[in-house]
PDB file of C-alpha atoms (C1' of nucleotides) in Angstrom:
ATOM      1  CA  MET Z  19      -0.047  -0.027  -0.023  1.00  0.00           C
ATOM      2  CA  THR Z  20       2.672   2.529  -0.968  1.00  0.00           C
ATOM      3  CA  PRO Z  21       0.982   5.861  -1.183  1.00  0.00           C
ATOM      4  CA  ASP Z  22       0.750   7.744  -4.269  1.00  0.00           C
ATOM      5  CA  LEU Z  23       2.560  11.014  -5.221  1.00  0.00           C
ATOM      6  CA  ASP Z  24      -0.485  13.117  -4.599  1.00  0.00           C
ATOM      7  CA  THR Z  25      -0.794  12.135  -1.018  1.00  0.00           C
ATOM      8  CA  LEU Z  26       3.116  12.445  -0.628  1.00  0.00           C
ATOM      9  CA  PHE Z  27       3.503  16.005  -1.961  1.00  0.00           C
ATOM     10  CA  GLN Z  28       0.316  17.083  -0.317  1.00  0.00           C
ATOM     11  CA  ALA Z  29       1.696  16.035   3.004  1.00  0.00           C
ATOM     12  CA  LEU Z  30       4.926  17.924   2.370  1.00  0.00           C
ATOM     13  CA  ALA Z  31       2.956  21.069   1.101  1.00  0.00           C
ATOM     14  CA  ASP Z  32       2.369  22.150   4.775  1.00  0.00           C
ATOM     15  CA  PRO Z  33       4.984  24.160   6.962  1.00  0.00           C
ATOM     16  CA  THR Z  34       3.792  22.485  10.188  1.00  0.00           C
ATOM     17  CA  ARG Z  35       4.109  18.910   8.739  1.00  0.00           C
ATOM     18  CA  ARG Z  36       7.537  19.765   7.337  1.00  0.00           C
ATOM     19  CA  ALA Z  37       8.528  21.090  10.724  1.00  0.00           C
ATOM     20  CA  ILE Z  38       7.331  17.826  12.440  1.00  0.00           C
ATOM     21  CA  LEU Z  39       9.368  15.907   9.773  1.00  0.00           C
ATOM     22  CA  GLU Z  40      12.460  17.944  10.685  1.00  0.00           C
ATOM     23  CA  ARG Z  41      11.909  17.396  14.421  1.00  0.00           C
ATOM     24  CA  LEU Z  42      11.558  13.536  13.775  1.00  0.00           C
ATOM     25  CA  SER Z  43      14.582  13.350  11.612  1.00  0.00           C
ATOM     26  CA  ARG Z  44      16.491  14.270  14.851  1.00  0.00           C
ATOM     27  CA  GLY Z  45      14.893  11.241  16.735  1.00  0.00           C
ATOM     28  CA  PRO Z  46      11.486   9.769  17.709  1.00  0.00           C
ATOM     29  CA  ALA Z  47       9.241  11.832  19.815  1.00  0.00           C
ATOM     30  CA  SER Z  48       5.799  11.457  21.524  1.00  0.00           C
ATOM     31  CA  VAL Z  49       2.716  13.250  20.375  1.00  0.00           C
ATOM     32  CA  SER Z  50       2.703  15.918  23.011  1.00  0.00           C
ATOM     33  CA  ASP Z  51       6.488  16.439  22.389  1.00  0.00           C
ATOM     34  CA  LEU Z  52       5.828  17.208  18.766  1.00  0.00           C
ATOM     35  CA  ALA Z  53       2.810  19.421  19.585  1.00  0.00           C
ATOM     36  CA  ARG Z  54       4.575  21.708  22.189  1.00  0.00           C
ATOM     37  CA  PRO Z  55       6.412  23.995  19.817  1.00  0.00           C
ATOM     38  CA  PHE Z  56       3.193  24.703  17.863  1.00  0.00           C
ATOM     39  CA  ASP Z  57       0.621  27.343  18.661  1.00  0.00           C
ATOM     40  CA  MET Z  58      -2.302  25.037  17.918  1.00  0.00           C
ATOM     41  CA  SER Z  59      -4.509  22.667  19.745  1.00  0.00           C
ATOM     42  CA  LEU Z  60      -3.141  18.980  20.083  1.00  0.00           C
ATOM     43  CA  PRO Z  61      -5.934  17.471  17.989  1.00  0.00           C
ATOM     44  CA  ALA Z  62      -4.772  19.663  15.210  1.00  0.00           C
ATOM     45  CA  VAL Z  63      -1.111  18.370  15.361  1.00  0.00           C
ATOM     46  CA  VAL Z  64      -2.635  14.708  15.630  1.00  0.00           C
ATOM     47  CA  GLN Z  65      -4.316  15.324  12.425  1.00  0.00           C
ATOM     48  CA  HIS Z  66      -1.101  16.448  10.788  1.00  0.00           C
ATOM     49  CA  LEU Z  67       0.485  13.378  11.964  1.00  0.00           C
ATOM     50  CA  ALA Z  68      -2.347  11.183  10.367  1.00  0.00           C
ATOM     51  CA  VAL Z  69      -1.550  13.034   7.130  1.00  0.00           C
ATOM     52  CA  LEU Z  70       2.064  12.126   7.437  1.00  0.00           C
ATOM     53  CA  GLU Z  71       1.278   8.571   8.272  1.00  0.00           C
ATOM     54  CA  ALA Z  72      -1.023   8.144   5.369  1.00  0.00           C
ATOM     55  CA  ALA Z  73       1.779   9.488   3.169  1.00  0.00           C
ATOM     56  CA  GLY Z  74       4.045   6.789   4.441  1.00  0.00           C
ATOM     57  CA  VAL Z  75       6.735   9.219   5.860  1.00  0.00           C
ATOM     58  CA  VAL Z  76       6.163   8.645   9.481  1.00  0.00           C
ATOM     59  CA  ALA Z  77       5.201   5.549  11.629  1.00  0.00           C
ATOM     60  CA  SER Z  78       4.036   5.477  15.285  1.00  0.00           C
ATOM     61  CA  GLU Z  79       3.351   2.929  17.969  1.00  0.00           C
ATOM     62  CA  LYS Z  80       1.529   3.184  21.158  1.00  0.00           C
ATOM     63  CA  VAL Z  81       2.951   1.964  24.323  1.00  0.00           C
ATOM     64  CA  GLY Z  82       0.716   2.505  27.375  1.00  0.00           C
ATOM     65  CA  ARG Z  83      -0.752   5.837  27.032  1.00  0.00           C
ATOM     66  CA  VAL Z  84       2.008   7.449  25.001  1.00  0.00           C
ATOM     67  CA  ARG Z  85       2.369   7.296  21.265  1.00  0.00           C
ATOM     68  CA  THR Z  86       5.756   7.468  20.001  1.00  0.00           C
ATOM     69  CA  CYS Z  87       6.406   8.705  16.321  1.00  0.00           C
ATOM     70  CA  ARG Z  88       9.346   8.200  14.148  1.00  0.00           C
ATOM     71  CA  ILE Z  89      10.358   8.528  10.612  1.00  0.00           C
ATOM     72  CA  GLU Z  90       9.388   5.998   8.040  1.00  0.00           C
ATOM     73  CA  PRO Z  91      12.808   5.564   6.237  1.00  0.00           C
ATOM     74  CA  GLY Z  92      12.433   5.461   2.471  1.00  0.00           C
ATOM     75  CA  GLY Z  93       9.062   7.155   2.600  1.00  0.00           C
ATOM     76  CA  LEU Z  94      10.236  10.298   0.827  1.00  0.00           C
ATOM     77  CA  SER Z  95      12.122   8.180  -1.881  1.00  0.00           C
ATOM     78  CA  ARG Z  96       9.230   8.245  -4.399  1.00  0.00           C
ATOM     79  CA  ALA Z  97       8.974  12.075  -4.248  1.00  0.00           C
ATOM     80  CA  GLU Z  98      12.718  12.436  -4.508  1.00  0.00           C
ATOM     81  CA  GLN Z  99      12.807  10.076  -7.375  1.00  0.00           C
ATOM     82  CA  TRP Z 100      10.132  11.776  -9.428  1.00  0.00           C
ATOM     83  CA  ILE Z 101      11.643  15.113  -9.040  1.00  0.00           C
ATOM     84  CA  HIS Z 102      15.144  13.720 -10.063  1.00  0.00           C
ATOM     85  CA  GLU Z 103      13.739  11.995 -13.127  1.00  0.00           C
ATOM     86  CA  ARG Z 104      12.040  15.070 -14.505  1.00  0.00           C
ATOM     87  CA  ARG Z 105      15.065  17.310 -13.703  1.00  0.00           C
ATOM     88  CA  ALA Z 106      17.227  14.674 -15.514  1.00  0.00           C
ATOM     89  CA  ALA Z 107      14.833  14.635 -18.508  1.00  0.00           C
ATOM     90  CA  TRP Z 108      14.868  18.134 -19.167  1.00  0.00           C
ATOM     91  CA  GLU Z 109      18.509  18.930 -18.452  1.00  0.00           C
ATOM     92  CA  GLN Z 110      19.391  16.220 -20.963  1.00  0.00           C
ATOM     93  CA  ARG Z 111      17.142  17.907 -23.425  1.00  0.00           C
ATOM     94  CA  LEU Z 112      18.704  21.218 -22.789  1.00  0.00           C
ATOM     95  CA  ASP Z 113      22.177  19.677 -23.152  1.00  0.00           C
ATOM     96  CA  ARG Z 114      21.167  18.267 -26.443  1.00  0.00           C
ATOM     97  CA  LEU Z 115      19.849  21.717 -27.522  1.00  0.00           C
ATOM     98  CA  GLY Z 116      22.907  23.455 -26.490  1.00  0.00           C
ATOM     99  CA  GLY Z 117      25.146  20.967 -28.505  1.00  0.00           C
ATOM    100  CA  TYR Z 118      22.946  21.517 -31.512  1.00  0.00           C
ATOM    101  CA  LEU Z 119      23.137  25.310 -31.290  1.00  0.00           C
ATOM    102  CA  ALA Z 120      26.905  25.167 -30.767  1.00  0.00           C
ATOM    103  CA  ALA Z 121      27.127  23.090 -33.892  1.00  0.00           C
ATOM    104  CA  HIS Z 122      24.901  25.276 -36.011  1.00  0.00           C
ATOM    105  CA  PRO Z 123      25.687  28.705 -34.769  1.00  0.00           C
ATOM    106  CA  ASP Z 124      23.128  30.877 -36.652  1.00  0.00           C
ATOM    107  CA  MET Z 125      19.797  28.953 -36.319  1.00  0.00           C
ATOM    108  CA  PRO Z 126      16.954  31.176 -35.092  1.00  0.00           C
ATOM    109  CA  GLU Z 127      15.198  28.862 -32.350  1.00  0.00           C
ATOM    110  CA  GLU Z 128      14.317  25.421 -31.036  1.00  0.00           C
ATOM    111  CA  PRO Z 129      14.832  22.661 -33.677  1.00  0.00           C
ATOM    112  CA  LYS Z 130      11.728  20.710 -34.694  1.00  0.00           C
TER     113      LYS Z 130
ATOM    114  CA  MET A   2      10.878  36.200  -5.431  1.00  0.00           C
ATOM    115  CA  THR A   3      11.742  32.611  -5.093  1.00  0.00           C
ATOM    116  CA  PRO A   4       8.572  30.813  -4.112  1.00  0.00           C
ATOM    117  CA  ASP A   5       8.351  28.985  -0.793  1.00  0.00           C
ATOM    118  CA  LEU A   6       8.232  25.270  -0.214  1.00  0.00           C
ATOM    119  CA  ASP A   7       4.517  25.380   0.415  1.00  0.00           C
ATOM    120  CA  THR A   8       3.723  26.748  -3.002  1.00  0.00           C
ATOM    121  CA  LEU A   9       6.261  24.480  -4.565  1.00  0.00           C
ATOM    122  CA  PHE A  10       5.147  21.281  -2.957  1.00  0.00           C
ATOM    123  CA  GLN A  11       1.312  22.212  -3.341  1.00  0.00           C
ATOM    124  CA  ALA A  12       1.989  22.520  -7.039  1.00  0.00           C
ATOM    125  CA  LEU A  13       3.397  19.182  -7.327  1.00  0.00           C
ATOM    126  CA  ALA A  14       0.450  17.528  -5.444  1.00  0.00           C
ATOM    127  CA  ASP A  15      -1.843  17.327  -8.273  1.00  0.00           C
ATOM    128  CA  PRO A  16      -1.590  14.769 -11.101  1.00  0.00           C
ATOM    129  CA  THR A  17      -2.694  17.077 -13.706  1.00  0.00           C
ATOM    130  CA  ARG A  18       0.152  19.500 -12.864  1.00  0.00           C
ATOM    131  CA  ARG A  19       2.727  16.820 -12.761  1.00  0.00           C
ATOM    132  CA  ALA A  20       1.609  15.411 -16.234  1.00  0.00           C
ATOM    133  CA  ILE A  21       2.034  18.981 -17.551  1.00  0.00           C
ATOM    134  CA  LEU A  22       5.520  19.029 -16.114  1.00  0.00           C
ATOM    135  CA  GLU A  23       6.267  15.754 -17.630  1.00  0.00           C
ATOM    136  CA  ARG A  24       4.969  17.024 -21.128  1.00  0.00           C
ATOM    137  CA  LEU A  25       6.965  20.290 -20.728  1.00  0.00           C
ATOM    138  CA  SER A  26      10.157  18.345 -19.840  1.00  0.00           C
ATOM    139  CA  ARG A  27      10.091  17.068 -23.366  1.00  0.00           C
ATOM    140  CA  GLY A  28       9.968  20.550 -24.875  1.00  0.00           C
ATOM    141  CA  PRO A  29       8.005  23.668 -24.899  1.00  0.00           C
ATOM    142  CA  ALA A  30       4.342  23.799 -25.894  1.00  0.00           C
ATOM    143  CA  SER A  31       1.450  26.144 -26.378  1.00  0.00           C
ATOM    144  CA  VAL A  32      -1.508  26.194 -23.916  1.00  0.00           C
ATOM    145  CA  SER A  33      -3.860  24.276 -26.221  1.00  0.00           C
ATOM    146  CA  ASP A  34      -1.236  21.697 -26.913  1.00  0.00           C
ATOM    147  CA  LEU A  35      -0.951  21.149 -23.070  1.00  0.00           C
ATOM    148  CA  ALA A  36      -4.803  21.225 -22.642  1.00  0.00           C
ATOM    149  CA  ARG A  37      -5.547  18.726 -25.475  1.00  0.00           C
ATOM    150  CA  PRO A  38      -4.744  15.416 -23.555  1.00  0.00           C
ATOM    151  CA  PHE A  39      -6.788  16.327 -20.491  1.00  0.00           C
ATOM    152  CA  ASP A  40     -10.521  15.858 -19.989  1.00  0.00           C
ATOM    153  CA  MET A  41     -11.199  19.239 -18.753  1.00  0.00           C
ATOM    154  CA  SER A  42     -11.956  22.792 -19.865  1.00  0.00           C
ATOM    155  CA  LEU A  43      -9.114  24.962 -21.161  1.00  0.00           C
ATOM    156  CA  PRO A  44      -9.601  27.530 -18.504  1.00  0.00           C
ATOM    157  CA  ALA A  45      -9.001  24.670 -15.839  1.00  0.00           C
ATOM    158  CA  VAL A  46      -5.651  24.043 -17.546  1.00  0.00           C
ATOM    159  CA  VAL A  47      -4.741  27.539 -17.616  1.00  0.00           C
ATOM    160  CA  GLN A  48      -5.433  27.806 -13.961  1.00  0.00           C
ATOM    161  CA  HIS A  49      -2.952  24.841 -13.432  1.00  0.00           C
ATOM    162  CA  LEU A  50      -0.413  26.543 -15.410  1.00  0.00           C
ATOM    163  CA  ALA A  51      -0.835  29.520 -13.198  1.00  0.00           C
ATOM    164  CA  VAL A  52      -0.134  27.591 -10.151  1.00  0.00           C
ATOM    165  CA  LEU A  53       3.056  25.975 -11.774  1.00  0.00           C
ATOM    166  CA  GLU A  54       4.080  29.524 -12.785  1.00  0.00           C
ATOM    167  CA  ALA A  55       3.685  30.761  -9.234  1.00  0.00           C
ATOM    168  CA  ALA A  56       5.583  27.884  -7.978  1.00  0.00           C
ATOM    169  CA  GLY A  57       8.493  28.866 -10.286  1.00  0.00           C
ATOM    170  CA  VAL A  58       8.577  25.602 -12.163  1.00  0.00           C
ATOM    171  CA  VAL A  59       7.310  26.768 -15.540  1.00  0.00           C
ATOM    172  CA  ALA A  60       7.619  30.074 -17.513  1.00  0.00           C
ATOM    173  CA  SER A  61       5.578  31.199 -20.283  1.00  0.00           C
ATOM    174  CA  GLU A  62       5.771  34.043 -22.935  1.00  0.00           C
ATOM    175  CA  LYS A  63       3.021  35.202 -25.378  1.00  0.00           C
ATOM    176  CA  VAL A  64       3.809  35.812 -28.953  1.00  0.00           C
ATOM    177  CA  GLY A  65       0.930  36.891 -31.083  1.00  0.00           C
ATOM    178  CA  ARG A  66      -2.012  35.137 -29.875  1.00  0.00           C
ATOM    179  CA  VAL A  67      -0.215  31.848 -28.559  1.00  0.00           C
ATOM    180  CA  ARG A  68       1.315  31.499 -25.213  1.00  0.00           C
ATOM    181  CA  THR A  69       4.223  29.173 -25.063  1.00  0.00           C
ATOM    182  CA  CYS A  70       5.280  27.519 -21.996  1.00  0.00           C
ATOM    183  CA  ARG A  71       8.466  25.981 -20.866  1.00  0.00           C
ATOM    184  CA  ILE A  72      10.181  24.480 -18.010  1.00  0.00           C
ATOM    185  CA  GLU A  73      11.927  26.889 -15.648  1.00  0.00           C
ATOM    186  CA  PRO A  74      15.144  25.134 -15.049  1.00  0.00           C
ATOM    187  CA  GLY A  75      16.055  24.978 -11.378  1.00  0.00           C
ATOM    188  CA  GLY A  76      12.604  25.661 -10.132  1.00  0.00           C
ATOM    189  CA  LEU A  77      12.322  22.146  -8.536  1.00  0.00           C
ATOM    190  CA  SER A  78      15.880  22.347  -6.949  1.00  0.00           C
ATOM    191  CA  ARG A  79      14.553  23.796  -3.708  1.00  0.00           C
ATOM    192  CA  ALA A  80      12.125  20.937  -3.119  1.00  0.00           C
ATOM    193  CA  GLU A  81      14.728  18.418  -4.229  1.00  0.00           C
ATOM    194  CA  GLN A  82      17.201  19.917  -1.797  1.00  0.00           C
ATOM    195  CA  TRP A  83      14.865  19.994   1.086  1.00  0.00           C
ATOM    196  CA  ILE A  84      13.985  16.151   0.746  1.00  0.00           C
ATOM    197  CA  HIS A  85      17.666  15.393   0.189  1.00  0.00           C
ATOM    198  CA  GLU A  86      18.666  17.311   3.508  1.00  0.00           C
ATOM    199  CA  ARG A  87      15.938  15.579   5.688  1.00  0.00           C
ATOM    200  CA  ARG A  88      16.916  12.174   4.264  1.00  0.00           C
ATOM    201  CA  ALA A  89      20.473  12.793   4.858  1.00  0.00           C
ATOM    202  CA  ALA A  90      19.955  13.915   8.418  1.00  0.00           C
ATOM    203  CA  TRP A  91      17.921  10.839   9.460  1.00  0.00           C
ATOM    204  CA  GLU A  92      20.037   8.346   7.642  1.00  0.00           C
ATOM    205  CA  GLN A  93      23.115   9.777   9.277  1.00  0.00           C
ATOM    206  CA  ARG A  94      21.345   9.377  12.693  1.00  0.00           C
ATOM    207  CA  LEU A  95      20.326   5.910  11.823  1.00  0.00           C
ATOM    208  CA  ASP A  96      23.895   5.141  11.008  1.00  0.00           C
ATOM    209  CA  ARG A  97      25.124   6.451  14.243  1.00  0.00           C
ATOM    210  CA  LEU A  98      22.483   4.460  16.066  1.00  0.00           C
ATOM    211  CA  GLY A  99      23.499   1.396  14.340  1.00  0.00           C
ATOM    212  CA  GLY A 100      27.118   1.812  15.091  1.00  0.00           C
ATOM    213  CA  TYR A 101      26.264   2.429  18.806  1.00  0.00           C
ATOM    214  CA  LEU A 102      24.119  -0.716  18.920  1.00  0.00           C
ATOM    215  CA  ALA A 103      26.815  -2.753  17.229  1.00  0.00           C
ATOM    216  CA  ALA A 104      29.296  -1.499  19.830  1.00  0.00           C
ATOM    217  CA  HIS A 105      27.128  -2.226  22.819  1.00  0.00           C
ATOM    218  CA  PRO A 106      25.083  -5.289  21.728  1.00  0.00           C
ATOM    219  CA  ASP A 107      22.885  -5.727  24.744  1.00  0.00           C
ATOM    220  CA  MET A 108      21.402  -2.142  25.157  1.00  0.00           C
ATOM    221  CA  PRO A 109      17.513  -2.154  25.345  1.00  0.00           C
ATOM    222  CA  GLU A 110      16.716   0.700  23.137  1.00  0.00           C
ATOM    223  CA  GLU A 111      17.487   4.286  21.813  1.00  0.00           C
ATOM    224  CA  PRO A 112      20.389   5.881  23.782  1.00  0.00           C
ATOM    225  CA  LYS A 113      19.525   9.001  25.853  1.00  0.00           C
TER     226      LYS A 113
ATOM    227  C1'  DC O  26     -10.493   3.879  44.017  1.00  0.00           C
ATOM    228  C1'  DC O  27      -9.856   8.565  42.141  1.00  0.00           C
ATOM    229  C1'  DT O  28      -7.198  11.670  39.504  1.00  0.00           C
ATOM    230  C1'  DT O  29      -4.304  13.069  36.291  1.00  0.00           C
ATOM    231  C1'  DC O  30      -2.107  12.432  31.968  1.00  0.00           C
ATOM    232  C1'  DA O  31      -1.841  11.454  27.125  1.00  0.00           C
ATOM    233  C1'  DC O  32      -4.132  11.143  23.812  1.00  0.00           C
ATOM    234  C1'  DT O  33      -8.801   9.970  21.011  1.00  0.00           C
ATOM    235  C1'  DT O  34     -13.359  10.894  18.876  1.00  0.00           C
ATOM    236  C1'  DA O  35     -16.726  13.537  17.229  1.00  0.00           C
ATOM    237  C1'  DA O  36     -18.746  17.574  15.127  1.00  0.00           C
ATOM    238  C1'  DG O  37     -18.667  22.005  13.420  1.00  0.00           C
ATOM    239  C1'  DT O  38     -16.697  26.405  10.973  1.00  0.00           C
ATOM    240  C1'  DC O  39     -14.224  28.881   7.494  1.00  0.00           C
ATOM    241  C1'  DG O  40     -11.398  29.328   3.752  1.00  0.00           C
ATOM    242  C1'  DT O  41      -9.099  27.331  -0.295  1.00  0.00           C
ATOM    243  C1'  DC O  42      -9.005  24.418  -4.467  1.00  0.00           C
ATOM    244  C1'  DA O  43     -10.415  22.358  -8.776  1.00  0.00           C
ATOM    245  C1'  DC O  44     -13.213  22.797 -11.510  1.00  0.00           C
ATOM    246  C1'  DT O  45     -17.328  24.752 -14.503  1.00  0.00           C
ATOM    247  C1'  DT O  46     -20.006  27.864 -17.900  1.00  0.00           C
ATOM    248  C1'  DA O  47     -20.349  32.219 -20.138  1.00  0.00           C
ATOM    249  C1'  DA O  48     -18.797  36.125 -21.966  1.00  0.00           C
ATOM    250  C1'  DG O  49     -14.917  38.916 -23.162  1.00  0.00           C
ATOM    251  C1'  DT O  50     -10.217  40.573 -26.045  1.00  0.00           C
ATOM    252  C1'  DA O  51      -6.594  40.212 -29.134  1.00  0.00           C
ATOM    253  C1'  DT O  52      -4.453  38.227 -33.333  1.00  0.00           C
ATOM    254  C1'  DC O  53      -4.406  36.321 -37.853  1.00  0.00           C
ATOM    255  C1'  DA O  54      -6.161  34.537 -42.366  1.00  0.00           C
ATOM    256  C1'  DG O  55      -8.879  35.482 -46.373  1.00  0.00           C
TER     257       DG O  55
ATOM    258  C1'  DC G  13     -14.031  44.015 -42.852  1.00  0.00           C
ATOM    259  C1'  DT G  14     -15.340  39.241 -41.085  1.00  0.00           C
ATOM    260  C1'  DG G  15     -14.917  35.362 -38.884  1.00  0.00           C
ATOM    261  C1'  DA G  16     -12.259  32.023 -36.695  1.00  0.00           C
ATOM    262  C1'  DT G  17      -8.511  31.019 -33.508  1.00  0.00           C
ATOM    263  C1'  DA G  18      -6.216  31.256 -29.010  1.00  0.00           C
ATOM    264  C1'  DC G  19      -6.490  32.383 -25.169  1.00  0.00           C
ATOM    265  C1'  DT G  20      -8.425  35.668 -20.925  1.00  0.00           C
ATOM    266  C1'  DT G  21     -11.604  37.233 -17.355  1.00  0.00           C
ATOM    267  C1'  DA G  22     -15.187  36.725 -14.320  1.00  0.00           C
ATOM    268  C1'  DA G  23     -18.230  34.441 -11.390  1.00  0.00           C
ATOM    269  C1'  DG G  24     -20.004  30.586  -9.341  1.00  0.00           C
ATOM    270  C1'  DT G  25     -20.225  25.672  -7.095  1.00  0.00           C
ATOM    271  C1'  DG G  26     -19.089  21.599  -4.437  1.00  0.00           C
ATOM    272  C1'  DA G  27     -15.541  19.156  -2.033  1.00  0.00           C
ATOM    273  C1'  DC G  28     -11.625  19.196   0.860  1.00  0.00           C
ATOM    274  C1'  DG G  29      -8.226  20.982   4.384  1.00  0.00           C
ATOM    275  C1'  DA G  30      -6.856  23.074   8.572  1.00  0.00           C
ATOM    276  C1'  DC G  31      -8.192  24.229  12.243  1.00  0.00           C
ATOM    277  C1'  DT G  32     -11.452  24.598  16.565  1.00  0.00           C
ATOM    278  C1'  DT G  33     -14.018  23.215  21.233  1.00  0.00           C
ATOM    279  C1'  DA G  34     -16.017  19.486  23.857  1.00  0.00           C
ATOM    280  C1'  DA G  35     -16.650  15.443  25.465  1.00  0.00           C
ATOM    281  C1'  DG G  36     -14.597  10.555  25.883  1.00  0.00           C
ATOM    282  C1'  DT G  37     -11.065   6.492  26.698  1.00  0.00           C
ATOM    283  C1'  DG G  38      -7.734   4.024  29.087  1.00  0.00           C
ATOM    284  C1'  DA G  39      -3.126   3.672  31.477  1.00  0.00           C
ATOM    285  C1'  DA G  40      -0.472   5.301  35.673  1.00  0.00           C
ATOM    286  C1'  DG G  41       0.309   7.312  40.211  1.00  0.00           C
ATOM    287  C1'  DG G  42      -0.835   8.104  45.112  1.00  0.00           C
TER     288       DG G  42
END
DNA sequence: CCTTCACTTAAGTCGTCACTTAAGTATCAG
DNA sequence: CTGATACTTAAGTGACGACTTAAGTGAAGG
């Protein structure tokens, strides 16, 4: 059940959620620990955590009455990979174009 | 006026917009060219393009009555960089933890 | 037991997002 | 000039997202 890119990018498109990820990348934390820095209610933070879990970037486990959250390693790799592929594709294309223009110095624009 | 990560990730969190980027990574195209493959009205596609422009990942220029859109190189780099930094941070942390556990084989959990 | 603590569930509000249709405004072709 | 083309502007709708408050559940501590 690897989540789709929609869910993944959507999860990253919020500053609170990115801040949570940054906090978690320095080690696991409880829900209240994660909520403390933010100026919002605890349920709100829990909802953000749910989004991050649905996106497959964090995992959590409840022991006693405290839920501990940690990074899900590799959860971001699909996003990273998509971006990398796109960038590779058009950089390669620009390189080809650059070479073409270098070889035919007085062409007006974009070859067919 | 580099756009923030919110805008950038938000722009990527939609399949139509990612499809437009994939199309554009194979070369520039007019608005109608971009709209053709999609089962939605032209104004809708134009709105998606506006989001992509605001996010700094595409640029467009109008000549006569046709607007030609192209990739804005480097527009994705901020997103790519953020993901990369986070991944680096927690992988490094996991490595340290792994080393620690290897050196002290019978520790219960997570060092303080 | 009886609180307190750490969440969890539920419900509701308000704004934003992804569309739509309808009616413009410039080109450009004949 | 006339009409078709290629958008552009405007306005509206329905769903979803980011919160809120209020009330519940279940483990721990005294």
